[in-house]
Structures are given as C-alpha cells and as structure tokens.
Amino acid sequence: SAHNHDTGTTGSNSNAPMCQWRLDHIFYTPGMLEPIAHWSTLEDDAEACTTGLPNRRHGSDHLPIAALFRVLPTPRLSDDDQTRVLETLARMRIRQAQERHETEASLNEGLLNVQSQLGLPPEDATTSNLKTKKKKKKGPPPKEMIDFMRRKRSIMKQLKAKQRDERASLVETLNNLERLLIEKEFGIVASQWVSLGKS
C-alpha cells in the first residue's frame, strides 16, 4: 500500500502529491516456489500516482497484492550432504564442549589457589559449600573468593556468548535444506540450535 505521509514528491510525475511506499510483501521459499507473475504495483496506476489513495477508483489506501508461483520439485539433501552437515555440527559441539571443560577446570584450579592463599580448606572453595549447609553457621566467604567467583561467572558467560556467535556464523553458511536438517535431527529450529548448541 502507499500513503501520503509527507509533502515530498516522488515517481515520474513531479506534480504527484504523494510519496510511494511499498509496505506489503509476499514471502516465499526459493527452491520450492518460482514466481512467474504478479499484480502491478501502485506506480503503474497513473491516476493513483497523481491523486493518491483513496480515490474514486480505489476506496482504500491499501491495494491488494497477489503473485503466481510455479511449484518446483521437492528438493532434498543427498546422503553425503546430510552426513557432511551433521559431522560439521558434531565437530563444533565436541570442540566447544572441550573448550568449556578446559576453561572450567582452569578456573576451578585458580579458585583452589585463592583458597590456599587464604589458608582455607579445599572444600570451602567449592561452590556447593558456598551455599548454605545446616551444620555450622558460617560468615560470608572472603572478599577474594567472592571476587574470583564473579570473575569466573563473567569468563564463562563471555565464553558461552562467543560459542553462540560461532554457531550463528555456521548457520549463516547453511542453505534452507541444511537448516531444515537441524530441525529434523534435533527437534529444534536452527535459531534454537544457535542458542542451545544441542547436537
């Protein structure tokens, strides 16, 4: 549809009292449908370009749109392509899991070092013992441990965000059929796989 939202002019007719905005769209999936015809747009209506909408021929400022498509044969991934995509996803999952494991282990070792420097027993450095246990009431953890735990959470958050960006970059390289394979194999759409990293 088109609207006269300002006083500027547009189109081939310099006296036209309206600006022409294309607001309506028809979305389709390439490879499954092929557009072969469509209704003309407002720019092809000389009267509407001159007088704007609505006018005596069109009682609304919205024009219907329509397109004709040819249905193409259903595309499918070859077995080799399916294997290639799934192996690529699996390699990324394994690499990212290993990266998280190694980072977590390094941070836990750092936490034990902090605990050792403070002269605390090893069990007091675990997150489980930083939570309440109904044995003996303890005071708050030392500031050094609190600071380290905050830094650990920040590092793991940044790592997860980096890995999420890596998954998003990978999905960007996939075509529609390859993205549909993610949904078929894992039961989630590609965007959810980017967020969750399941495979």
PDB file of C-alpha atoms in Angstrom:
ATOM      1  CA  SER A   1       0.000   0.000   0.000  1.00  0.00           C
ATOM      2  CA  ALA A   2       1.074   3.627  -0.336  1.00  0.00           C
ATOM      3  CA  HIS A   3       0.476   6.662   1.840  1.00  0.00           C
ATOM      4  CA  ASN A   4       0.942  10.422   1.523  1.00  0.00           C
ATOM      5  CA  HIS A   5       2.932  10.761   4.756  1.00  0.00           C
ATOM      6  CA  ASP A   6       4.733  13.972   3.879  1.00  0.00           C
ATOM      7  CA  THR A   7       4.697  16.780   1.367  1.00  0.00           C
ATOM      8  CA  GLY A   8       7.542  15.448  -0.782  1.00  0.00           C
ATOM      9  CA  THR A   9       7.050  14.227  -4.333  1.00  0.00           C
ATOM     10  CA  THR A  10       8.184  11.025  -5.962  1.00  0.00           C
ATOM     11  CA  GLY A  11       7.756   8.947  -9.084  1.00  0.00           C
ATOM     12  CA  SER A  12       7.880  10.041 -12.683  1.00  0.00           C
ATOM     13  CA  ASN A  13       5.180  12.673 -12.179  1.00  0.00           C
ATOM     14  CA  SER A  14       6.827  15.638 -10.439  1.00  0.00           C
ATOM     15  CA  ASN A  15       3.385  17.038  -9.570  1.00  0.00           C
ATOM     16  CA  ALA A  16       2.358  13.898  -7.674  1.00  0.00           C
ATOM     17  CA  PRO A  17       1.069  14.891  -4.197  1.00  0.00           C
ATOM     18  CA  MET A  18       2.223  11.704  -2.522  1.00  0.00           C
ATOM     19  CA  CYS A  19       5.235   9.585  -1.626  1.00  0.00           C
ATOM     20  CA  GLN A  20       5.002   5.967  -2.750  1.00  0.00           C
ATOM     21  CA  TRP A  21       5.940   3.415  -0.103  1.00  0.00           C
ATOM     22  CA  ARG A  22       5.861  -0.335  -0.691  1.00  0.00           C
ATOM     23  CA  LEU A  23       4.708  -1.806   2.606  1.00  0.00           C
ATOM     24  CA  ASP A  24       3.190  -5.173   1.717  1.00  0.00           C
ATOM     25  CA  HIS A  25       5.220  -8.247   0.818  1.00  0.00           C
ATOM     26  CA  ILE A  26       4.720 -11.865  -0.193  1.00  0.00           C
ATOM     27  CA  PHE A  27       7.368 -14.164   1.228  1.00  0.00           C
ATOM     28  CA  TYR A  28       8.258 -17.474  -0.386  1.00  0.00           C
ATOM     29  CA  THR A  29      10.996 -20.099  -0.189  1.00  0.00           C
ATOM     30  CA  PRO A  30      13.323 -20.153  -3.196  1.00  0.00           C
ATOM     31  CA  GLY A  31      13.985 -23.656  -4.417  1.00  0.00           C
ATOM     32  CA  MET A  32      10.419 -24.676  -3.625  1.00  0.00           C
ATOM     33  CA  LEU A  33       8.463 -21.958  -5.442  1.00  0.00           C
ATOM     34  CA  GLU A  34       9.274 -19.907  -8.516  1.00  0.00           C
ATOM     35  CA  PRO A  35       7.435 -16.584  -9.032  1.00  0.00           C
ATOM     36  CA  ILE A  36       6.129 -16.286 -12.578  1.00  0.00           C
ATOM     37  CA  ALA A  37       3.662 -13.363 -12.383  1.00  0.00           C
ATOM     38  CA  HIS A  38       2.379 -10.686 -10.013  1.00  0.00           C
ATOM     39  CA  TRP A  39      -0.149  -7.903  -9.922  1.00  0.00           C
ATOM     40  CA  SER A  40       1.088  -4.490 -10.934  1.00  0.00           C
ATOM     41  CA  THR A  41       2.093  -2.030  -8.240  1.00  0.00           C
ATOM     42  CA  LEU A  42       0.796   1.435  -7.474  1.00  0.00           C
ATOM     43  CA  GLU A  43       3.477   3.008  -9.660  1.00  0.00           C
ATOM     44  CA  ASP A  44       1.703   1.512 -12.713  1.00  0.00           C
ATOM     45  CA  ASP A  45      -1.518   3.365 -11.867  1.00  0.00           C
ATOM     46  CA  ALA A  46      -1.115   6.868 -13.315  1.00  0.00           C
ATOM     47  CA  GLU A  47      -4.280   8.201 -11.677  1.00  0.00           C
ATOM     48  CA  ALA A  48      -3.300   6.928  -8.238  1.00  0.00           C
ATOM     49  CA  CYS A  49       0.182   8.396  -8.648  1.00  0.00           C
ATOM     50  CA  THR A  50      -1.393  11.764  -9.391  1.00  0.00           C
ATOM     51  CA  THR A  51      -4.259  11.873  -6.883  1.00  0.00           C
ATOM     52  CA  GLY A  52      -3.066   9.436  -4.228  1.00  0.00           C
ATOM     53  CA  LEU A  53      -5.170   6.926  -2.338  1.00  0.00           C
ATOM     54  CA  PRO A  54      -8.019   6.572  -1.667  1.00  0.00           C
ATOM     55  CA  ASN A  55      -9.513   7.913  -4.893  1.00  0.00           C
ATOM     56  CA  ARG A  56     -12.632   7.341  -7.000  1.00  0.00           C
ATOM     57  CA  ARG A  57     -11.315   4.020  -8.324  1.00  0.00           C
ATOM     58  CA  HIS A  58      -9.807   2.707  -5.083  1.00  0.00           C
ATOM     59  CA  GLY A  59     -11.808   3.296  -1.943  1.00  0.00           C
ATOM     60  CA  SER A  60      -8.957   2.373   0.391  1.00  0.00           C
ATOM     61  CA  ASP A  61      -5.374   3.441   0.891  1.00  0.00           C
ATOM     62  CA  HIS A  62      -4.421  -0.260   0.779  1.00  0.00           C
ATOM     63  CA  LEU A  63      -4.060  -2.101  -2.502  1.00  0.00           C
ATOM     64  CA  PRO A  64      -4.294  -5.897  -2.559  1.00  0.00           C
ATOM     65  CA  ILE A  65      -1.253  -7.750  -3.822  1.00  0.00           C
ATOM     66  CA  ALA A  66      -1.026 -11.142  -5.492  1.00  0.00           C
ATOM     67  CA  ALA A  67       1.557 -13.344  -7.138  1.00  0.00           C
ATOM     68  CA  LEU A  68       1.514 -16.560  -9.147  1.00  0.00           C
ATOM     69  CA  PHE A  69       4.072 -19.252  -8.343  1.00  0.00           C
ATOM     70  CA  ARG A  70       5.216 -22.419 -10.032  1.00  0.00           C
ATOM     71  CA  VAL A  71       5.662 -25.306  -7.579  1.00  0.00           C
ATOM     72  CA  LEU A  72       9.102 -26.815  -8.082  1.00  0.00           C
ATOM     73  CA  PRO A  73      10.043 -30.448  -7.445  1.00  0.00           C
ATOM     74  CA  THR A  74      10.663 -31.046  -3.750  1.00  0.00           C
ATOM     75  CA  PRO A  75      14.391 -30.569  -3.137  1.00  0.00           C
ATOM     76  CA  ARG A  76      16.327 -32.855  -0.818  1.00  0.00           C
ATOM     77  CA  LEU A  77      19.816 -33.170   0.512  1.00  0.00           C
ATOM     78  CA  SER A  78      21.875 -36.078  -0.708  1.00  0.00           C
ATOM     79  CA  ASP A  79      23.030 -38.617   1.862  1.00  0.00           C
ATOM     80  CA  ASP A  80      26.576 -37.301   1.505  1.00  0.00           C
ATOM     81  CA  ASP A  81      25.448 -33.728   2.145  1.00  0.00           C
ATOM     82  CA  GLN A  82      23.446 -34.784   5.194  1.00  0.00           C
ATOM     83  CA  THR A  83      26.475 -36.613   6.594  1.00  0.00           C
ATOM     84  CA  ARG A  84      28.713 -33.616   5.902  1.00  0.00           C
ATOM     85  CA  VAL A  85      26.395 -31.190   7.728  1.00  0.00           C
ATOM     86  CA  LEU A  86      25.842 -33.458  10.725  1.00  0.00           C
ATOM     87  CA  GLU A  87      29.563 -34.133  11.068  1.00  0.00           C
ATOM     88  CA  THR A  88      30.275 -30.405  10.937  1.00  0.00           C
ATOM     89  CA  LEU A  89      27.737 -29.777  13.716  1.00  0.00           C
ATOM     90  CA  ALA A  90      29.152 -32.646  15.786  1.00  0.00           C
ATOM     91  CA  ARG A  91      32.738 -31.384  15.441  1.00  0.00           C
ATOM     92  CA  MET A  92      31.666 -27.941  16.635  1.00  0.00           C
ATOM     93  CA  ARG A  93      29.754 -29.417  19.583  1.00  0.00           C
ATOM     94  CA  ILE A  94      32.761 -31.528  20.651  1.00  0.00           C
ATOM     95  CA  ARG A  95      35.214 -28.656  20.283  1.00  0.00           C
ATOM     96  CA  GLN A  96      33.007 -26.228  22.201  1.00  0.00           C
ATOM     97  CA  ALA A  97      32.315 -28.757  24.975  1.00  0.00           C
ATOM     98  CA  GLN A  98      36.060 -29.363  25.332  1.00  0.00           C
ATOM     99  CA  GLU A  99      36.704 -25.636  25.432  1.00  0.00           C
ATOM    100  CA  ARG A 100      34.120 -25.169  28.193  1.00  0.00           C
ATOM    101  CA  HIS A 101      35.537 -28.132  30.132  1.00  0.00           C
ATOM    102  CA  GLU A 102      39.117 -26.855  29.939  1.00  0.00           C
ATOM    103  CA  THR A 103      38.099 -23.320  30.896  1.00  0.00           C
ATOM    104  CA  GLU A 104      36.038 -24.591  33.830  1.00  0.00           C
ATOM    105  CA  ALA A 105      38.920 -26.789  35.021  1.00  0.00           C
ATOM    106  CA  SER A 106      41.384 -23.908  34.795  1.00  0.00           C
ATOM    107  CA  LEU A 107      39.068 -21.618  36.735  1.00  0.00           C
ATOM    108  CA  ASN A 108      38.478 -24.258  39.422  1.00  0.00           C
ATOM    109  CA  GLU A 109      42.232 -24.621  39.796  1.00  0.00           C
ATOM    110  CA  GLY A 110      42.501 -20.867  40.163  1.00  0.00           C
ATOM    111  CA  LEU A 111      39.819 -20.942  42.836  1.00  0.00           C
ATOM    112  CA  LEU A 112      41.763 -23.569  44.768  1.00  0.00           C
ATOM    113  CA  ASN A 113      44.856 -21.367  44.565  1.00  0.00           C
ATOM    114  CA  VAL A 114      42.914 -18.456  46.028  1.00  0.00           C
ATOM    115  CA  GLN A 115      41.590 -20.697  48.764  1.00  0.00           C
ATOM    116  CA  SER A 116      45.108 -21.942  49.507  1.00  0.00           C
ATOM    117  CA  GLN A 117      46.458 -18.409  49.749  1.00  0.00           C
ATOM    118  CA  LEU A 118      43.708 -17.608  52.248  1.00  0.00           C
ATOM    119  CA  GLY A 119      44.537 -20.691  54.321  1.00  0.00           C
ATOM    120  CA  LEU A 120      41.097 -22.227  53.804  1.00  0.00           C
ATOM    121  CA  PRO A 121      40.472 -25.979  53.483  1.00  0.00           C
ATOM    122  CA  PRO A 122      39.826 -27.130  49.880  1.00  0.00           C
ATOM    123  CA  GLU A 123      36.161 -27.952  50.468  1.00  0.00           C
ATOM    124  CA  ASP A 124      35.422 -24.325  51.320  1.00  0.00           C
ATOM    125  CA  ALA A 125      36.442 -23.365  47.787  1.00  0.00           C
ATOM    126  CA  THR A 126      33.707 -25.406  46.115  1.00  0.00           C
ATOM    127  CA  THR A 127      30.548 -23.692  45.018  1.00  0.00           C
ATOM    128  CA  SER A 128      28.449 -26.271  46.844  1.00  0.00           C
ATOM    129  CA  ASN A 129      29.969 -25.243  50.157  1.00  0.00           C
ATOM    130  CA  LEU A 130      29.469 -21.591  49.375  1.00  0.00           C
ATOM    131  CA  LYS A 131      25.773 -22.419  49.601  1.00  0.00           C
ATOM    132  CA  THR A 132      24.091 -22.935  52.941  1.00  0.00           C
ATOM    133  CA  LYS A 133      24.680 -26.189  54.759  1.00  0.00           C
ATOM    134  CA  LYS A 134      22.925 -26.717  58.050  1.00  0.00           C
ATOM    135  CA  LYS A 135      25.980 -27.800  60.018  1.00  0.00           C
ATOM    136  CA  LYS A 136      27.549 -24.728  61.401  1.00  0.00           C
ATOM    137  CA  LYS A 137      26.609 -21.173  60.604  1.00  0.00           C
ATOM    138  CA  LYS A 138      29.381 -19.552  58.618  1.00  0.00           C
ATOM    139  CA  GLY A 139      30.065 -15.953  57.792  1.00  0.00           C
ATOM    140  CA  PRO A 140      30.275 -14.685  54.234  1.00  0.00           C
ATOM    141  CA  PRO A 141      33.112 -16.010  52.048  1.00  0.00           C
ATOM    142  CA  PRO A 142      36.266 -13.884  51.957  1.00  0.00           C
ATOM    143  CA  LYS A 143      36.233 -10.974  49.525  1.00  0.00           C
ATOM    144  CA  GLU A 144      38.960 -12.596  47.418  1.00  0.00           C
ATOM    145  CA  MET A 145      36.803 -15.670  46.832  1.00  0.00           C
ATOM    146  CA  ILE A 146      33.712 -13.596  46.048  1.00  0.00           C
ATOM    147  CA  ASP A 147      35.725 -11.546  43.517  1.00  0.00           C
ATOM    148  CA  PHE A 148      37.109 -14.705  41.937  1.00  0.00           C
ATOM    149  CA  MET A 149      33.666 -16.317  41.636  1.00  0.00           C
ATOM    150  CA  ARG A 150      32.344 -13.176  39.969  1.00  0.00           C
ATOM    151  CA  ARG A 151      35.247 -13.231  37.536  1.00  0.00           C
ATOM    152  CA  LYS A 152      34.649 -16.925  36.861  1.00  0.00           C
ATOM    153  CA  ARG A 153      30.981 -16.314  36.061  1.00  0.00           C
ATOM    154  CA  SER A 154      31.955 -13.429  33.771  1.00  0.00           C
ATOM    155  CA  ILE A 155      34.530 -15.533  31.901  1.00  0.00           C
ATOM    156  CA  MET A 156      32.093 -18.426  31.401  1.00  0.00           C
ATOM    157  CA  LYS A 157      29.383 -16.013  30.242  1.00  0.00           C
ATOM    158  CA  GLN A 158      31.743 -14.494  27.686  1.00  0.00           C
ATOM    159  CA  LEU A 159      32.797 -17.947  26.504  1.00  0.00           C
ATOM    160  CA  LYS A 160      29.196 -19.055  26.004  1.00  0.00           C
ATOM    161  CA  ALA A 161      28.452 -15.854  24.081  1.00  0.00           C
ATOM    162  CA  LYS A 162      31.492 -16.445  21.851  1.00  0.00           C
ATOM    163  CA  GLN A 163      30.421 -20.010  21.162  1.00  0.00           C
ATOM    164  CA  ARG A 164      26.876 -18.856  20.410  1.00  0.00           C
ATOM    165  CA  ASP A 165      28.321 -16.420  17.844  1.00  0.00           C
ATOM    166  CA  GLU A 166      30.321 -19.275  16.314  1.00  0.00           C
ATOM    167  CA  ARG A 167      27.162 -21.354  15.936  1.00  0.00           C
ATOM    168  CA  ALA A 168      25.346 -18.388  14.406  1.00  0.00           C
ATOM    169  CA  SER A 169      28.164 -17.901  11.883  1.00  0.00           C
ATOM    170  CA  LEU A 170      27.987 -21.584  10.962  1.00  0.00           C
ATOM    171  CA  VAL A 171      24.218 -21.468  10.454  1.00  0.00           C
ATOM    172  CA  GLU A 172      24.663 -18.441   8.189  1.00  0.00           C
ATOM    173  CA  THR A 173      26.627 -20.656   5.796  1.00  0.00           C
ATOM    174  CA  LEU A 174      23.846 -23.276   5.592  1.00  0.00           C
ATOM    175  CA  ASN A 175      21.147 -23.271   2.947  1.00  0.00           C
ATOM    176  CA  ASN A 176      17.464 -23.804   3.724  1.00  0.00           C
ATOM    177  CA  LEU A 177      17.615 -27.586   3.333  1.00  0.00           C
ATOM    178  CA  GLU A 178      20.624 -27.828   5.624  1.00  0.00           C
ATOM    179  CA  ARG A 179      18.858 -25.725   8.253  1.00  0.00           C
ATOM    180  CA  LEU A 180      15.792 -27.939   7.994  1.00  0.00           C
ATOM    181  CA  LEU A 181      18.085 -30.911   8.651  1.00  0.00           C
ATOM    182  CA  ILE A 182      18.863 -29.410  12.078  1.00  0.00           C
ATOM    183  CA  GLU A 183      15.152 -29.368  12.882  1.00  0.00           C
ATOM    184  CA  LYS A 184      14.705 -32.921  11.628  1.00  0.00           C
ATOM    185  CA  GLU A 185      17.649 -34.325  13.588  1.00  0.00           C
ATOM    186  CA  PHE A 186      17.424 -32.391  16.852  1.00  0.00           C
ATOM    187  CA  GLY A 187      13.774 -31.347  17.063  1.00  0.00           C
ATOM    188  CA  ILE A 188      14.595 -27.640  17.256  1.00  0.00           C
ATOM    189  CA  VAL A 189      14.824 -24.962  14.584  1.00  0.00           C
ATOM    190  CA  ALA A 190      18.210 -23.594  13.550  1.00  0.00           C
ATOM    191  CA  SER A 191      17.820 -20.418  15.646  1.00  0.00           C
ATOM    192  CA  GLN A 192      17.195 -22.528  18.772  1.00  0.00           C
ATOM    193  CA  TRP A 193      20.251 -24.642  17.957  1.00  0.00           C
ATOM    194  CA  VAL A 194      22.285 -21.442  17.849  1.00  0.00           C
ATOM    195  CA  SER A 195      21.038 -20.536  21.341  1.00  0.00           C
ATOM    196  CA  LEU A 196      21.262 -24.011  22.896  1.00  0.00           C
ATOM    197  CA  GLY A 197      24.034 -25.719  20.936  1.00  0.00           C
ATOM    198  CA  LYS A 198      22.309 -29.123  21.058  1.00  0.00           C
ATOM    199  CA  SER A 199      23.512 -31.958  18.830  1.00  0.00           C
TER     200      SER A 199
END
